[in-house]
Amino acid sequence: MTMPYLSVPLEQVAARLDEMIQAARDGACVVITHDGQAHARICEVNPLLTEEAHQAIEDLKNFPRSPYTDKATWWYIVKGIHV
């Protein structure tokens, strides 16, 4: 099943704002276009997501990644060896 798609020209955003919000709440991909090119996407959000929680998620995305390790090495890092 494909996601519903709504494309709105930038010039019509103010007039169609309620329609865009409802479409996003219904799960549609809402895209604002300008000169035929996509410029922004509006999506449904979690109503419990605060600005601080959003910033925490963004910070996690930018957190330094560790290099790939095999499963045994990862297990050792996570659990350690108990003798």
mmCIF file of N, CA and C in Angstrom:
data_model
loop_
_atom_site.group_PDB
_atom_site.id
_atom_site.type_symbol
_atom_site.label_atom_id
_atom_site.label_comp_id
_atom_site.label_asym_id
_atom_site.label_seq_id
_atom_site.Cartn_x
_atom_site.Cartn_y
_atom_site.Cartn_z
ATOM 1 N N MET A 1 0.835 -1.177 0.000
ATOM 2 C CA MET A 1 0.000 0.000 0.000
ATOM 3 C C MET A 1 0.879 1.239 0.000
ATOM 4 N N THR A 2 0.635 2.139 -0.911
ATOM 5 C CA THR A 2 1.451 3.345 -0.993
ATOM 6 C C THR A 2 0.864 4.445 -0.114
ATOM 7 N N MET A 3 1.743 5.306 0.336
ATOM 8 C CA MET A 3 1.344 6.416 1.185
ATOM 9 C C MET A 3 0.648 7.486 0.332
ATOM 10 N N PRO A 4 -0.487 8.021 0.784
ATOM 11 C CA PRO A 4 -1.128 9.110 0.043
ATOM 12 C C PRO A 4 -0.177 10.306 -0.061
ATOM 13 N N TYR A 5 -0.280 11.042 -1.137
ATOM 14 C CA TYR A 5 0.649 12.132 -1.414
ATOM 15 C C TYR A 5 -0.138 13.386 -1.764
ATOM 16 N N LEU A 6 0.203 14.502 -1.143
ATOM 17 C CA LEU A 6 -0.446 15.774 -1.426
ATOM 18 C C LEU A 6 0.640 16.797 -1.728
ATOM 19 N N SER A 7 0.602 17.363 -2.907
ATOM 20 C CA SER A 7 1.567 18.377 -3.313
ATOM 21 C C SER A 7 0.855 19.725 -3.363
ATOM 22 N N VAL A 8 1.410 20.719 -2.670
ATOM 23 C CA VAL A 8 0.789 22.039 -2.597
ATOM 24 C C VAL A 8 1.812 23.090 -3.031
ATOM 25 N N PRO A 9 1.471 23.898 -4.046
ATOM 26 C CA PRO A 9 2.374 24.982 -4.440
ATOM 27 C C PRO A 9 2.526 25.995 -3.300
ATOM 28 N N LEU A 10 3.697 26.575 -3.164
ATOM 29 C CA LEU A 10 4.006 27.526 -2.104
ATOM 30 C C LEU A 10 2.978 28.655 -2.045
ATOM 31 N N GLU A 11 2.512 29.097 -3.191
ATOM 32 C CA GLU A 11 1.571 30.202 -3.252
ATOM 33 C C GLU A 11 0.211 29.850 -2.643
ATOM 34 N N GLN A 12 -0.109 28.569 -2.524
ATOM 35 C CA GLN A 12 -1.413 28.134 -2.012
ATOM 36 C C GLN A 12 -1.373 27.647 -0.567
ATOM 37 N N VAL A 13 -0.212 27.702 0.068
ATOM 38 C CA VAL A 13 -0.068 27.142 1.411
ATOM 39 C C VAL A 13 -1.028 27.791 2.402
ATOM 40 N N ALA A 14 -1.104 29.117 2.416
ATOM 41 C CA ALA A 14 -1.968 29.804 3.383
ATOM 42 C C ALA A 14 -3.427 29.405 3.203
ATOM 43 N N ALA A 15 -3.877 29.323 1.974
ATOM 44 C CA ALA A 15 -5.277 28.992 1.704
ATOM 45 C C ALA A 15 -5.600 27.527 1.998
ATOM 46 N N ARG A 16 -4.618 26.648 1.912
ATOM 47 C CA ARG A 16 -4.862 25.206 2.064
ATOM 48 C C ARG A 16 -4.254 24.632 3.342
ATOM 49 N N LEU A 17 -3.915 25.488 4.295
ATOM 50 C CA LEU A 17 -3.228 25.034 5.501
ATOM 51 C C LEU A 17 -4.029 23.990 6.277
ATOM 52 N N ASP A 18 -5.326 24.222 6.485
ATOM 53 C CA ASP A 18 -6.142 23.245 7.220
ATOM 54 C C ASP A 18 -6.167 21.900 6.512
ATOM 55 N N GLU A 19 -6.286 21.921 5.195
ATOM 56 C CA GLU A 19 -6.288 20.683 4.406
ATOM 57 C C GLU A 19 -4.947 19.952 4.544
ATOM 58 N N MET A 20 -3.847 20.710 4.544
ATOM 59 C CA MET A 20 -2.513 20.113 4.663
ATOM 60 C C MET A 20 -2.321 19.462 6.028
ATOM 61 N N ILE A 21 -2.767 20.146 7.079
ATOM 62 C CA ILE A 21 -2.628 19.606 8.433
ATOM 63 C C ILE A 21 -3.439 18.326 8.578
ATOM 64 N N GLN A 22 -4.662 18.330 8.083
ATOM 65 C CA GLN A 22 -5.501 17.134 8.187
ATOM 66 C C GLN A 22 -4.918 15.978 7.383
ATOM 67 N N ALA A 23 -4.385 16.278 6.198
ATOM 68 C CA ALA A 23 -3.780 15.227 5.380
ATOM 69 C C ALA A 23 -2.584 14.609 6.094
ATOM 70 N N ALA A 24 -1.753 15.446 6.742
ATOM 71 C CA ALA A 24 -0.603 14.934 7.487
ATOM 72 C C ALA A 24 -1.060 14.072 8.655
ATOM 73 N N ARG A 25 -2.112 14.504 9.346
ATOM 74 C CA ARG A 25 -2.646 13.711 10.460
ATOM 75 C C ARG A 25 -3.182 12.368 9.979
ATOM 76 N N ASP A 26 -3.688 12.339 8.751
ATOM 77 C CA ASP A 26 -4.227 11.105 8.180
ATOM 78 C C ASP A 26 -3.143 10.211 7.590
ATOM 79 N N GLY A 27 -1.895 10.659 7.665
ATOM 80 C CA GLY A 27 -0.783 9.835 7.209
ATOM 81 C C GLY A 27 -0.288 10.124 5.810
ATOM 82 N N ALA A 28 -0.787 11.180 5.183
ATOM 83 C CA ALA A 28 -0.339 11.510 3.828
ATOM 84 C C ALA A 28 1.024 12.208 3.866
ATOM 85 N N CYS A 29 1.759 12.055 2.804
ATOM 86 C CA CYS A 29 3.005 12.784 2.622
ATOM 87 C C CYS A 29 2.625 14.132 2.001
ATOM 88 N N VAL A 30 2.802 15.215 2.742
ATOM 89 C CA VAL A 30 2.432 16.550 2.276
ATOM 90 C C VAL A 30 3.707 17.282 1.885
ATOM 91 N N VAL A 31 3.787 17.697 0.629
ATOM 92 C CA VAL A 31 4.991 18.345 0.113
ATOM 93 C C VAL A 31 4.632 19.735 -0.394
ATOM 94 N N ILE A 32 5.432 20.724 0.019
ATOM 95 C CA ILE A 32 5.273 22.092 -0.475
ATOM 96 C C ILE A 32 6.251 22.265 -1.626
ATOM 97 N N THR A 33 5.729 22.703 -2.763
ATOM 98 C CA THR A 33 6.575 22.859 -3.953
ATOM 99 C C THR A 33 6.707 24.329 -4.329
ATOM 100 N N HIS A 34 7.777 24.630 -5.035
ATOM 101 C CA HIS A 34 8.014 25.969 -5.587
ATOM 102 C C HIS A 34 8.709 25.784 -6.927
ATOM 103 N N ASP A 35 8.135 26.345 -7.955
ATOM 104 C CA ASP A 35 8.660 26.186 -9.324
ATOM 105 C C ASP A 35 8.798 24.717 -9.708
ATOM 106 N N GLY A 36 7.859 23.899 -9.259
ATOM 107 C CA GLY A 36 7.851 22.489 -9.612
ATOM 108 C C GLY A 36 8.818 21.619 -8.829
ATOM 109 N N GLN A 37 9.563 22.208 -7.905
ATOM 110 C CA GLN A 37 10.535 21.466 -7.107
ATOM 111 C C GLN A 37 10.050 21.355 -5.663
ATOM 112 N N ALA A 38 10.230 20.196 -5.057
ATOM 113 C CA ALA A 38 9.859 20.016 -3.656
ATOM 114 C C ALA A 38 10.793 20.828 -2.765
ATOM 115 N N HIS A 39 10.215 21.566 -1.822
ATOM 116 C CA HIS A 39 11.019 22.396 -0.924
ATOM 117 C C HIS A 39 10.868 22.015 0.544
ATOM 118 N N ALA A 40 9.733 21.458 0.916
ATOM 119 C CA ALA A 40 9.516 21.093 2.313
ATOM 120 C C ALA A 40 8.509 19.954 2.382
ATOM 121 N N ARG A 41 8.596 19.197 3.473
ATOM 122 C CA ARG A 41 7.671 18.091 3.698
ATOM 123 C C ARG A 41 7.056 18.255 5.073
ATOM 124 N N ILE A 42 5.769 18.061 5.164
ATOM 125 C CA ILE A 42 5.061 18.122 6.435
ATOM 126 C C ILE A 42 4.627 16.709 6.769
ATOM 127 N N CYS A 43 4.877 16.280 8.006
ATOM 128 C CA CYS A 43 4.497 14.928 8.390
ATOM 129 C C CYS A 43 3.812 14.944 9.753
ATOM 130 N N GLU A 44 3.120 13.860 10.053
ATOM 131 C CA GLU A 44 2.465 13.703 11.344
ATOM 132 C C GLU A 44 3.523 13.615 12.438
ATOM 133 N N VAL A 45 3.235 14.179 13.578
ATOM 134 C CA VAL A 45 4.183 14.135 14.692
ATOM 135 C C VAL A 45 3.551 13.467 15.901
ATOM 136 N N ASN A 46 4.391 13.060 16.806
ATOM 137 C CA ASN A 46 3.941 12.526 18.087
ATOM 138 C C ASN A 46 3.550 13.720 18.959
ATOM 139 N N PRO A 47 2.297 13.821 19.416
ATOM 140 C CA PRO A 47 1.884 14.987 20.200
ATOM 141 C C PRO A 47 2.602 15.113 21.537
ATOM 142 N N LEU A 48 3.226 14.040 22.002
ATOM 143 C CA LEU A 48 3.954 14.092 23.266
ATOM 144 C C LEU A 48 5.402 14.536 23.087
ATOM 145 N N LEU A 49 5.817 14.738 21.841
ATOM 146 C CA LEU A 49 7.200 15.112 21.562
ATOM 147 C C LEU A 49 7.408 16.594 21.864
ATOM 148 N N THR A 50 8.174 16.880 22.906
ATOM 149 C CA THR A 50 8.470 18.258 23.269
ATOM 150 C C THR A 50 9.700 18.730 22.501
ATOM 151 N N GLU A 51 9.978 20.012 22.576
ATOM 152 C CA GLU A 51 11.158 20.541 21.903
ATOM 153 C C GLU A 51 12.434 19.913 22.474
ATOM 154 N N GLU A 52 12.449 19.696 23.789
ATOM 155 C CA GLU A 52 13.624 19.085 24.417
ATOM 156 C C GLU A 52 13.820 17.642 23.945
ATOM 157 N N ALA A 53 12.717 16.900 23.812
ATOM 158 C CA ALA A 53 12.810 15.521 23.338
ATOM 159 C C ALA A 53 13.280 15.483 21.892
ATOM 160 N N HIS A 54 12.779 16.401 21.084
ATOM 161 C CA HIS A 54 13.219 16.470 19.693
ATOM 162 C C HIS A 54 14.721 16.766 19.625
ATOM 163 N N GLN A 55 15.181 17.696 20.448
ATOM 164 C CA GLN A 55 16.607 18.030 20.457
ATOM 165 C C GLN A 55 17.448 16.837 20.902
ATOM 166 N N ALA A 56 16.946 16.064 21.857
ATOM 167 C CA ALA A 56 17.668 14.870 22.307
ATOM 168 C C ALA A 56 17.800 13.865 21.172
ATOM 169 N N ILE A 57 16.743 13.687 20.382
ATOM 170 C CA ILE A 57 16.798 12.766 19.241
ATOM 171 C C ILE A 57 17.808 13.261 18.219
ATOM 172 N N GLU A 58 17.803 14.565 17.936
ATOM 173 C CA GLU A 58 18.766 15.126 16.988
ATOM 174 C C GLU A 58 20.191 14.959 17.501
ATOM 175 N N ASP A 59 20.401 15.137 18.801
ATOM 176 C CA ASP A 59 21.729 14.952 19.383
ATOM 177 C C ASP A 59 22.190 13.504 19.237
ATOM 178 N N LEU A 60 21.268 12.545 19.406
ATOM 179 C CA LEU A 60 21.629 11.142 19.232
ATOM 180 C C LEU A 60 22.046 10.845 17.792
ATOM 181 N N LYS A 61 21.370 11.484 16.836
ATOM 182 C CA LYS A 61 21.729 11.279 15.434
ATOM 183 C C LYS A 61 23.152 11.746 15.151
ATOM 184 N N ASN A 62 23.603 12.764 15.879
ATOM 185 C CA ASN A 62 24.934 13.322 15.661
ATOM 186 C C ASN A 62 25.986 12.717 16.585
ATOM 187 N N PHE A 63 25.592 11.756 17.417
ATOM 188 C CA PHE A 63 26.516 11.127 18.351
ATOM 189 C C PHE A 63 27.558 10.333 17.573
ATOM 190 N N PRO A 64 28.827 10.412 17.973
ATOM 191 C CA PRO A 64 29.855 9.666 17.232
ATOM 192 C C PRO A 64 29.571 8.170 17.229
ATOM 193 N N ARG A 65 29.731 7.564 16.084
ATOM 194 C CA ARG A 65 29.480 6.134 15.949
ATOM 195 C C ARG A 65 30.774 5.360 16.173
ATOM 196 N N SER A 66 30.611 4.194 16.757
ATOM 197 C CA SER A 66 31.781 3.346 16.937
ATOM 198 C C SER A 66 31.971 2.519 15.667
ATOM 199 N N PRO A 67 33.204 2.152 15.383
ATOM 200 C CA PRO A 67 33.427 1.333 14.191
ATOM 201 C C PRO A 67 32.771 -0.038 14.334
ATOM 202 N N TYR A 68 32.487 -0.655 13.221
ATOM 203 C CA TYR A 68 31.839 -1.967 13.231
ATOM 204 C C TYR A 68 32.726 -2.984 13.931
ATOM 205 N N THR A 69 32.099 -3.782 14.754
ATOM 206 C CA THR A 69 32.808 -4.899 15.382
ATOM 207 C C THR A 69 31.985 -6.164 15.157
ATOM 208 N N ASP A 70 32.659 -7.302 15.206
ATOM 209 C CA ASP A 70 31.920 -8.544 15.033
ATOM 210 C C ASP A 70 31.075 -8.814 16.283
ATOM 211 N N LYS A 71 30.205 -9.806 16.191
ATOM 212 C CA LYS A 71 29.255 -10.071 17.271
ATOM 213 C C LYS A 71 29.957 -10.433 18.584
ATOM 214 N N ALA A 72 31.015 -11.203 18.509
ATOM 215 C CA ALA A 72 31.716 -11.617 19.728
ATOM 216 C C ALA A 72 32.353 -10.409 20.423
ATOM 217 N N THR A 73 32.950 -9.518 19.643
ATOM 218 C CA THR A 73 33.570 -8.326 20.227
ATOM 219 C C THR A 73 32.501 -7.420 20.821
ATOM 220 N N TRP A 74 31.397 -7.257 20.121
ATOM 221 C CA TRP A 74 30.311 -6.427 20.631
ATOM 222 C C TRP A 74 29.797 -6.999 21.944
ATOM 223 N N TRP A 75 29.622 -8.320 22.002
ATOM 224 C CA TRP A 75 29.123 -8.961 23.206
ATOM 225 C C TRP A 75 30.084 -8.733 24.369
ATOM 226 N N TYR A 76 31.373 -8.801 24.101
ATOM 227 C CA TYR A 76 32.372 -8.560 25.139
ATOM 228 C C TYR A 76 32.280 -7.119 25.645
ATOM 229 N N ILE A 77 32.118 -6.169 24.720
ATOM 230 C CA ILE A 77 32.019 -4.756 25.109
ATOM 231 C C ILE A 77 30.781 -4.532 25.975
ATOM 232 N N VAL A 78 29.679 -5.134 25.591
ATOM 233 C CA VAL A 78 28.414 -4.913 26.297
ATOM 234 C C VAL A 78 28.365 -5.661 27.622
ATOM 235 N N LYS A 79 28.713 -6.921 27.596
ATOM 236 C CA LYS A 79 28.562 -7.767 28.800
ATOM 237 C C LYS A 79 29.848 -7.940 29.606
ATOM 238 N N GLY A 80 30.986 -7.840 28.933
ATOM 239 C CA GLY A 80 32.223 -8.122 29.632
ATOM 240 C C GLY A 80 32.398 -9.605 29.858
ATOM 241 N N ILE A 81 33.483 -9.965 30.458
ATOM 242 C CA ILE A 81 33.734 -11.379 30.758
ATOM 243 C C ILE A 81 33.735 -11.542 32.264
ATOM 244 N N HIS A 82 32.867 -12.413 32.746
ATOM 245 C CA HIS A 82 32.788 -12.675 34.188
ATOM 246 C C HIS A 82 33.404 -14.035 34.447
ATOM 247 N N VAL A 83 34.457 -14.032 35.221
ATOM 248 C CA VAL A 83 35.138 -15.283 35.504
ATOM 249 C C VAL A 83 34.803 -15.767 36.889
#
